[in-house]
XYZ file of C-alpha atoms in Angstrom:
510
model
C -0.082 0.039 0.058
C 1.360 3.545 -1.196
C 0.489 5.749 1.810
C 3.597 8.305 1.938
C 1.834 10.646 2.028
C -1.014 10.329 5.108
C 2.340 9.062 7.552
C 3.670 13.013 5.836
C 0.230 14.265 7.114
C 0.306 11.879 10.375
C 3.611 13.727 11.617
C 3.226 16.935 10.524
C 0.402 19.283 12.303
C 0.687 22.247 9.484
C 0.141 19.941 6.850
C -2.582 18.047 8.485
C -4.335 21.072 9.046
C -3.542 22.551 4.906
C -4.971 18.815 4.438
C -8.115 18.890 6.829
C -8.782 22.796 5.463
C -9.475 23.822 2.057
C -9.565 20.143 1.452
C -10.998 18.313 3.468
C -9.403 15.811 4.249
C -9.702 16.211 7.943
C -6.950 13.261 9.857
C -8.544 14.824 13.464
C -12.371 13.800 12.098
C -11.198 10.247 11.677
C -12.257 8.883 16.058
C -15.797 9.900 14.915
C -16.100 7.323 11.721
C -19.362 7.184 9.586
C -22.199 8.174 11.001
C -23.660 4.041 10.858
C -21.834 1.232 11.038
C -21.278 0.141 7.354
C -19.180 -2.845 6.615
C -18.485 -4.186 2.583
C -19.856 -7.046 1.003
C -17.482 -9.020 1.047
C -16.266 -8.762 4.101
C -12.720 -7.029 3.735
C -11.887 -4.871 6.127
C -11.975 -1.616 6.535
C -9.815 0.687 8.072
C -11.316 4.699 8.886
C -8.487 7.259 7.908
C -9.902 10.245 7.867
C -13.370 12.076 7.576
C -14.921 15.568 5.901
C -16.735 18.608 6.926
C -20.001 17.649 5.180
C -20.115 13.293 7.567
C -17.704 11.866 5.266
C -15.889 9.270 5.745
C -12.493 8.404 4.229
C -11.410 4.162 4.858
C -8.595 2.798 3.507
C -9.564 -0.864 1.755
C -7.261 -4.492 2.792
C -6.120 -3.788 -1.330
C -4.832 -0.177 -0.126
C -7.764 1.261 -1.933
C -9.831 4.297 -0.667
C -13.039 4.249 0.135
C -14.982 7.714 0.413
C -18.393 7.743 1.848
C -20.675 10.579 1.821
C -23.533 11.242 4.838
C -26.267 10.763 2.476
C -25.640 7.282 1.045
C -23.403 7.069 -1.161
C -19.766 5.751 -1.983
C -17.445 4.552 -4.324
C -13.703 4.111 -4.131
C -11.282 7.586 -4.842
C -7.551 5.866 -5.177
C -5.804 2.973 -6.016
C -3.904 4.188 -3.285
C -3.801 6.525 -0.207
C -1.454 8.924 -1.852
C -3.431 8.639 -5.852
C -6.792 9.463 -3.627
C -5.039 12.184 -1.353
C -3.160 13.617 -4.516
C -7.155 14.056 -6.732
C -8.233 15.484 -3.412
C -5.858 18.284 -3.401
C -5.861 18.945 -7.132
C -8.967 18.690 -7.568
C -10.683 20.509 -4.639
C -14.643 20.313 -5.823
C -13.669 16.482 -6.659
C -17.966 15.543 -5.520
C -18.580 17.433 -8.745
C -16.144 15.411 -10.939
C -18.099 11.921 -10.338
C -19.883 11.644 -13.214
C -17.325 13.084 -15.514
C -16.038 10.532 -18.078
C -12.582 11.797 -20.451
C -14.135 9.931 -23.840
C -17.596 10.819 -23.119
C -17.286 14.817 -22.058
C -13.705 16.025 -23.441
C -11.124 18.439 -22.126
C -12.805 20.964 -22.715
C -15.871 20.013 -20.355
C -13.757 18.824 -18.171
C -11.869 21.853 -17.084
C -15.017 24.114 -17.308
C -16.821 22.036 -14.743
C -12.936 22.491 -12.445
C -12.883 25.708 -12.385
C -16.291 26.931 -11.832
C -16.269 24.481 -9.115
C -12.944 26.252 -7.947
C -14.214 29.099 -8.382
C -16.948 28.639 -6.124
C -14.395 27.674 -3.530
C -12.371 30.576 -4.108
C -15.355 32.904 -3.266
C -14.808 32.179 0.030
C -10.957 30.575 1.128
C -8.225 30.075 -0.759
C -7.300 27.026 -2.231
C -4.359 27.844 -4.713
C -0.966 28.761 -2.337
C -2.217 25.815 -0.021
C -3.109 22.950 -2.993
C 1.087 24.589 -4.039
C 2.182 24.246 -0.847
C 1.048 20.472 0.012
C 1.899 19.102 -3.138
C 5.349 20.418 -2.873
C 5.364 19.290 0.888
C 3.881 15.540 0.416
C 5.916 15.283 -3.704
C 3.009 15.821 -5.286
C 3.127 16.752 -9.620
C 1.620 19.653 -10.307
C -1.218 17.535 -12.818
C -3.443 18.658 -15.184
C -7.653 18.192 -13.883
C -7.755 16.249 -17.301
C -5.808 13.591 -15.658
C -6.996 13.610 -12.386
C -10.028 13.006 -13.616
C -9.519 10.810 -15.509
C -8.402 8.019 -12.406
C -11.050 9.187 -10.820
C -12.907 8.136 -13.528
C -11.231 5.037 -13.350
C -11.685 4.337 -9.811
C -14.710 4.696 -9.594
C -15.594 2.006 -12.190
C -13.875 -0.474 -9.062
C -16.203 0.002 -6.727
C -17.993 -2.517 -7.538
C -18.412 -5.807 -6.777
C -15.113 -5.612 -4.222
C -15.793 -2.393 -2.495
C -19.460 -2.199 -2.589
C -20.452 -0.917 0.952
C -22.936 -2.150 3.107
C -25.519 -0.454 5.986
C -24.151 -2.977 8.732
C -27.651 -2.687 10.394
C -30.297 -3.068 7.435
C -27.941 -4.494 5.044
C -29.116 -2.808 2.449
C -26.239 -1.369 -0.512
C -24.613 2.782 -0.965
C -25.718 4.008 -3.446
C -22.969 4.582 -5.849
C -20.524 7.940 -6.424
C -21.250 8.365 -10.060
C -23.695 7.312 -12.620
C -20.719 6.060 -15.473
C -22.554 2.875 -17.243
C -21.443 -0.262 -16.101
C -20.785 -3.337 -18.466
C -24.209 -5.880 -17.791
C -23.565 -8.381 -15.473
C -23.983 -10.778 -18.349
C -20.854 -10.165 -20.359
C -17.769 -10.535 -17.611
C -20.143 -14.078 -17.016
C -20.314 -15.052 -20.870
C -16.833 -14.267 -21.051
C -15.045 -17.716 -20.914
C -17.762 -19.212 -22.329
C -17.186 -17.029 -25.540
C -13.423 -18.091 -25.139
C -14.528 -21.388 -25.484
C -17.667 -21.523 -28.091
C -14.469 -19.868 -30.239
C -12.692 -23.211 -29.275
C -15.170 -25.276 -30.205
C -15.393 -24.069 -33.512
C -11.790 -24.715 -34.247
C -12.615 -28.794 -34.656
C -10.849 -29.574 -32.140
C -12.173 -33.367 -30.777
C -10.045 -33.231 -27.913
C -11.286 -29.148 -26.619
C -14.061 -31.115 -27.284
C -14.384 -33.786 -24.806
C -12.344 -32.346 -22.827
C -14.248 -28.967 -22.688
C -17.637 -30.793 -23.053
C -16.727 -33.170 -19.459
C -16.990 -29.583 -18.282
C -20.275 -29.145 -17.075
C -19.801 -25.306 -16.099
C -17.250 -24.655 -18.743
C -20.033 -26.811 -21.108
C -23.296 -24.595 -20.140
C -20.968 -20.955 -20.356
C -20.426 -22.309 -24.244
C -23.942 -23.512 -24.802
C -24.886 -20.213 -23.986
C -23.025 -18.628 -25.976
C -24.142 -20.482 -28.415
C -27.256 -19.413 -27.277
C -26.152 -15.338 -28.908
C -23.829 -16.145 -31.143
C -25.597 -18.780 -33.745
C -23.408 -19.969 -36.458
C -25.116 -23.620 -38.523
C -22.234 -24.677 -38.279
C -22.603 -25.332 -34.932
C -24.733 -28.323 -34.990
C -21.759 -30.706 -34.754
C -20.459 -29.446 -31.646
C -24.057 -28.546 -30.537
C -24.774 -32.060 -30.658
C -21.556 -32.907 -28.553
C -22.839 -30.613 -25.927
C -26.352 -32.002 -25.162
C -25.408 -35.373 -24.933
C -23.487 -34.732 -22.393
C -25.266 -32.136 -20.531
C -27.958 -35.241 -20.423
C -25.987 -36.171 -17.303
C -26.900 -33.476 -15.342
C -30.165 -34.511 -15.704
C -32.436 -31.361 -16.288
C -31.189 -28.125 -16.773
C -32.480 -25.187 -17.946
C -29.387 -25.708 -20.270
C -30.308 -28.963 -21.136
C -33.646 -27.705 -23.367
C -31.413 -25.108 -25.147
C -28.652 -27.424 -26.256
C -32.516 -29.194 -27.337
C -34.005 -26.674 -29.016
C -30.346 -25.213 -30.363
C -30.147 -28.555 -32.362
C -34.277 -28.791 -32.976
C -34.063 -25.131 -35.324
C -31.334 -26.935 -37.353
C -34.181 -29.198 -38.549
C -32.892 -31.752 -38.778
C -34.581 -35.178 -38.746
C -31.791 -37.486 -37.970
C -31.939 -35.819 -34.769
C -35.043 -36.449 -33.845
C -33.607 -40.301 -32.284
C -30.605 -38.594 -30.480
C -33.534 -36.060 -28.820
C -36.009 -38.932 -27.512
C -32.506 -40.564 -26.086
C -31.554 -37.636 -24.215
C -35.728 -37.228 -23.109
C -35.326 -40.999 -21.637
C -32.244 -40.340 -19.819
C -34.375 -40.044 -16.340
C -37.432 -38.619 -14.919
C -37.446 -34.727 -15.170
C -35.662 -34.962 -18.857
C -38.932 -37.004 -19.862
C -41.117 -34.478 -18.063
C -38.979 -31.688 -19.655
C -38.939 -32.751 -22.221
C -41.803 -34.343 -23.226
C -43.513 -32.293 -25.812
C -40.519 -33.248 -28.471
C -42.640 -34.327 -31.320
C -42.313 -37.876 -32.239
C -39.698 -40.255 -34.051
C -41.845 -39.897 -37.284
C -42.314 -35.903 -37.361
C -40.954 -33.953 -40.762
C -38.226 -30.972 -41.099
C -41.046 -28.463 -40.911
C -42.509 -29.892 -36.966
C -39.347 -30.024 -35.283
C -39.040 -26.711 -35.905
C -41.687 -25.783 -35.127
C -41.167 -27.280 -31.733
C -37.957 -26.122 -31.239
C -38.379 -22.159 -32.595
C -41.851 -22.380 -30.179
C -39.608 -22.838 -26.896
C -36.715 -20.468 -28.157
C -39.453 -17.788 -28.496
C -40.844 -18.500 -25.162
C -37.417 -19.795 -23.426
C -34.426 -18.227 -24.442
C -34.097 -16.376 -27.695
C -30.667 -14.495 -29.183
C -30.619 -11.400 -26.417
C -28.775 -11.568 -22.937
C -30.947 -8.090 -21.702
C -33.935 -10.791 -21.843
C -32.533 -13.575 -19.791
C -33.978 -13.522 -16.205
C -31.204 -12.186 -13.740
C -30.578 -15.644 -11.442
C -29.471 -17.043 -15.619
C -26.806 -14.896 -14.824
C -26.086 -14.730 -11.253
C -25.951 -18.877 -10.671
C -23.592 -18.201 -13.807
C -21.352 -15.828 -11.922
C -21.415 -18.341 -8.700
C -20.692 -20.760 -11.433
C -17.599 -19.636 -11.945
C -16.554 -18.367 -8.941
C -16.935 -15.006 -9.450
C -18.496 -15.084 -6.659
C -18.411 -10.970 -5.350
C -19.636 -10.160 -8.487
C -22.892 -11.989 -7.344
C -23.193 -10.620 -4.938
C -23.013 -7.546 -5.358
C -26.092 -8.362 -8.052
C -28.430 -9.464 -5.683
C -28.163 -7.072 -2.672
C -29.063 -4.241 -5.166
C -31.815 -6.995 -6.722
C -32.801 -7.346 -2.977
C -32.537 -3.201 -2.660
C -35.146 -3.029 -5.468
C -37.475 -4.858 -3.984
C -36.939 -3.528 -0.177
C -37.097 -0.097 -1.253
C -39.923 -0.524 -3.897
C -42.271 -3.559 -3.552
C -44.274 -2.134 -6.444
C -41.526 -3.825 -8.756
C -43.241 -6.839 -7.086
C -46.343 -6.183 -8.929
C -48.374 -9.680 -10.818
C -48.342 -8.038 -14.786
C -51.391 -9.882 -15.176
C -53.092 -8.417 -11.951
C -51.184 -5.596 -10.309
C -53.525 -5.947 -7.334
C -51.112 -8.859 -6.166
C -47.845 -9.674 -5.857
C -45.263 -11.752 -6.918
C -43.256 -13.129 -3.935
C -41.235 -15.847 -5.856
C -38.232 -13.633 -7.136
C -37.811 -12.945 -2.826
C -37.802 -16.542 -2.415
C -35.392 -16.837 -5.132
C -33.167 -14.137 -4.161
C -33.133 -16.033 -0.388
C -32.015 -19.320 -1.912
C -29.159 -17.412 -3.673
C -27.275 -15.767 -0.647
C -27.465 -19.511 0.552
C -26.108 -20.997 -2.308
C -23.431 -18.088 -1.591
C -22.944 -18.888 1.986
C -24.109 -15.232 2.906
C -27.117 -15.929 5.879
C -27.509 -12.579 6.945
C -29.052 -11.456 2.691
C -30.949 -13.961 2.941
C -32.470 -13.999 6.088
C -33.249 -10.504 5.277
C -34.515 -11.931 1.639
C -36.760 -13.484 3.577
C -38.131 -11.806 6.141
C -40.195 -9.686 3.253
C -41.266 -12.768 1.802
C -42.203 -13.822 4.993
C -44.261 -10.817 5.939
C -45.496 -10.556 1.833
C -47.489 -13.682 1.748
C -51.314 -14.558 1.787
C -52.094 -17.688 2.589
C -51.322 -19.013 6.457
C -49.257 -22.464 5.084
C -47.260 -19.875 2.430
C -46.551 -17.838 6.079
C -45.840 -21.323 8.048
C -43.909 -22.104 5.474
C -41.623 -19.423 5.111
C -41.643 -18.101 8.484
C -40.773 -21.776 9.136
C -37.558 -20.812 6.950
C -37.128 -17.199 8.539
C -36.146 -18.358 11.698
C -33.712 -21.279 11.003
C -31.834 -18.148 8.932
C -31.844 -16.303 12.239
C -30.765 -19.418 14.117
C -28.016 -20.034 11.754
C -27.171 -16.525 11.921
C -26.705 -16.265 15.709
C -30.305 -14.960 16.516
C -32.350 -16.903 18.452
C -33.595 -15.085 20.875
C -35.734 -13.558 16.695
C -35.598 -17.233 15.982
C -38.111 -17.952 19.217
C -40.495 -14.731 18.223
C -40.616 -15.803 14.546
C -41.899 -19.441 15.996
C -44.494 -17.819 18.218
C -45.581 -16.129 14.858
C -45.764 -19.117 13.680
C -47.315 -20.807 16.402
C -50.189 -18.331 16.019
C -51.247 -18.479 13.004
C -51.572 -22.127 13.395
C -53.959 -22.003 15.955
C -55.491 -19.527 14.273
C -55.072 -19.596 10.627
C -57.976 -17.335 8.789
C -58.395 -19.469 6.130
C -58.179 -23.574 5.581
C -55.162 -23.693 3.669
C -53.657 -25.192 6.641
C -55.640 -28.043 7.658
C -53.658 -31.084 6.961
C -50.844 -29.297 8.822
C -50.025 -32.133 11.047
C -50.776 -35.212 8.692
C -48.007 -33.479 6.331
C -43.827 -32.964 6.357
C -44.758 -28.850 7.508
C -46.159 -30.569 10.525
C -42.605 -32.112 11.480
C -40.372 -29.819 10.323
C -41.632 -27.408 12.516
C -41.400 -29.588 15.200
C -38.299 -30.434 14.382
C -36.747 -26.650 13.696
C -38.678 -25.691 17.689
C -35.821 -29.075 19.349
C -33.706 -27.386 16.889
C -34.269 -23.606 18.023
C -34.606 -25.248 21.547
C -30.617 -26.731 21.543
C -29.450 -23.549 20.780
C -31.029 -21.599 22.834
C -29.657 -23.691 25.654
C -25.885 -23.148 24.131
C -27.114 -19.203 24.564
C -27.293 -20.109 28.342
C -30.966 -18.539 27.216
C -32.459 -21.752 29.160
C -35.948 -20.687 30.370
C -36.455 -19.447 26.620
C -34.686 -22.720 25.837
C -37.573 -24.275 28.044
C -40.385 -22.513 26.904
C -39.465 -23.349 23.013
C -39.084 -27.093 23.748
C -42.798 -27.733 25.018
C -43.619 -25.821 22.241
C -42.417 -27.939 20.247
C -43.731 -31.126 22.530
C -46.918 -29.587 22.035
C -46.502 -29.672 18.192
C -45.239 -33.289 18.642
C -48.127 -34.407 20.162
C -50.896 -32.501 17.189
C -48.938 -34.784 14.233
C -50.286 -38.184 12.857
C -47.766 -41.259 13.538
C -46.496 -40.994 10.195
C -45.704 -37.373 9.797
C -44.279 -37.336 14.016
C -41.813 -40.675 13.227
C -38.730 -40.036 13.871
C -39.015 -36.215 15.450
C -39.491 -38.358 19.065
C -36.281 -39.708 19.729
C -35.386 -36.021 18.618
C -37.530 -34.195 21.665
C -35.957 -36.842 23.581
C -32.399 -35.921 22.935
C -32.914 -32.086 23.402
C -34.723 -32.736 26.481
C -32.085 -34.572 28.389
C -29.658 -31.758 26.843
C -31.727 -29.232 28.469
C -31.716 -31.676 31.367
C -28.416 -31.887 31.602
C -26.825 -28.649 31.130
C -29.985 -27.254 34.581
């Protein structure tokens, strides 16, 4: 990390005073930190090094980058090193008005005009020129042009996501970006490997075909690349990928491969398609509408076109966002997926109207929230999974859906170390069982919902006991026993042993 200038400021009160005024980099404000607790979505460390006179905070990240967070909920990387950020702050004292400038889009004339306007306004109230010259000389900074400094700031800001997405540590929502520069759509970095592999496949090397087809992730990416870059000469490699994708059972990519093969309209591919369909029960269901073996080319193409129009197409922007976050996770692009998922969840939290059903605006489609909770669990980000699950549970209409959602919510609360909150959630769940308000729960004691509900009570009782919350543990244990008593013999199978083990464990602690 390059922090030579920061060390000089810390040792020299005169220089530190100049940095604080007029360049609003106050070392003495580091002690107060950000107004609200914050953390990086990636979990990386943050060190507060300074603050400004508007309540903003300067942080140093693990790689040495400087992150600025405003008091109004915006944040962004402003330098790849501390020294680079300080050089920009001193060279552009009106830098906050330059965050939306781009050398390519705005050009030198517009940049100089904006910088001049911002600095002239500052000069109406205090001096900046002599102070800037003194700081630059003392810190060893060259006299760079505003255009070069804006270019550096622009490059730094574009690095903010995904690795440096700042969160409110309590609410877990993301800070807005400091700028409004366009970013590449998620599918571009996700599909980069797929496009490269598709080019390799098109070279015709059979060893490459076999090696790539054996790799499930690369196979899926290559098929997605072929979806958006179609060529008549791809039929052979598509057949090869289709055969191998069948090993993964009924995936979206298996259906895609079948469609891409079918679009070529070769009836001699029907035996292959039927063989793939009969791989297992799931593939038989997923490809159940495949044309019969005696179908002609027109019928095969019609089947493929209808599925293509309904499910796939040639524009990656039309794909559901989960396609790209799933493929990002498959490739280990964890922070890219996490940032996209957090932004999507933030959108649902801030504007629930986005969940309205197109066919019935009076009702909400909450399945995206359930999908988000599942995706965060897959990432191992249980706090964000819990945030999505809590909103999902709060928006359920039927008693069955409320109980099922609260059950998952309680499990997540227990797993993130919030046993008291989990106990409260289970109490709400039991209240719904007692007074459902509809008939959706009439069979709950005979099915897995009842069994899982009892099991979660016993798991929580143990967690409460481990947290030395013995009174609450006994209460939850008693509630679990009451639920167990209502279960059918089939549903209770295996749960009684769990109940006895939990009760014995609590007696041992007592």
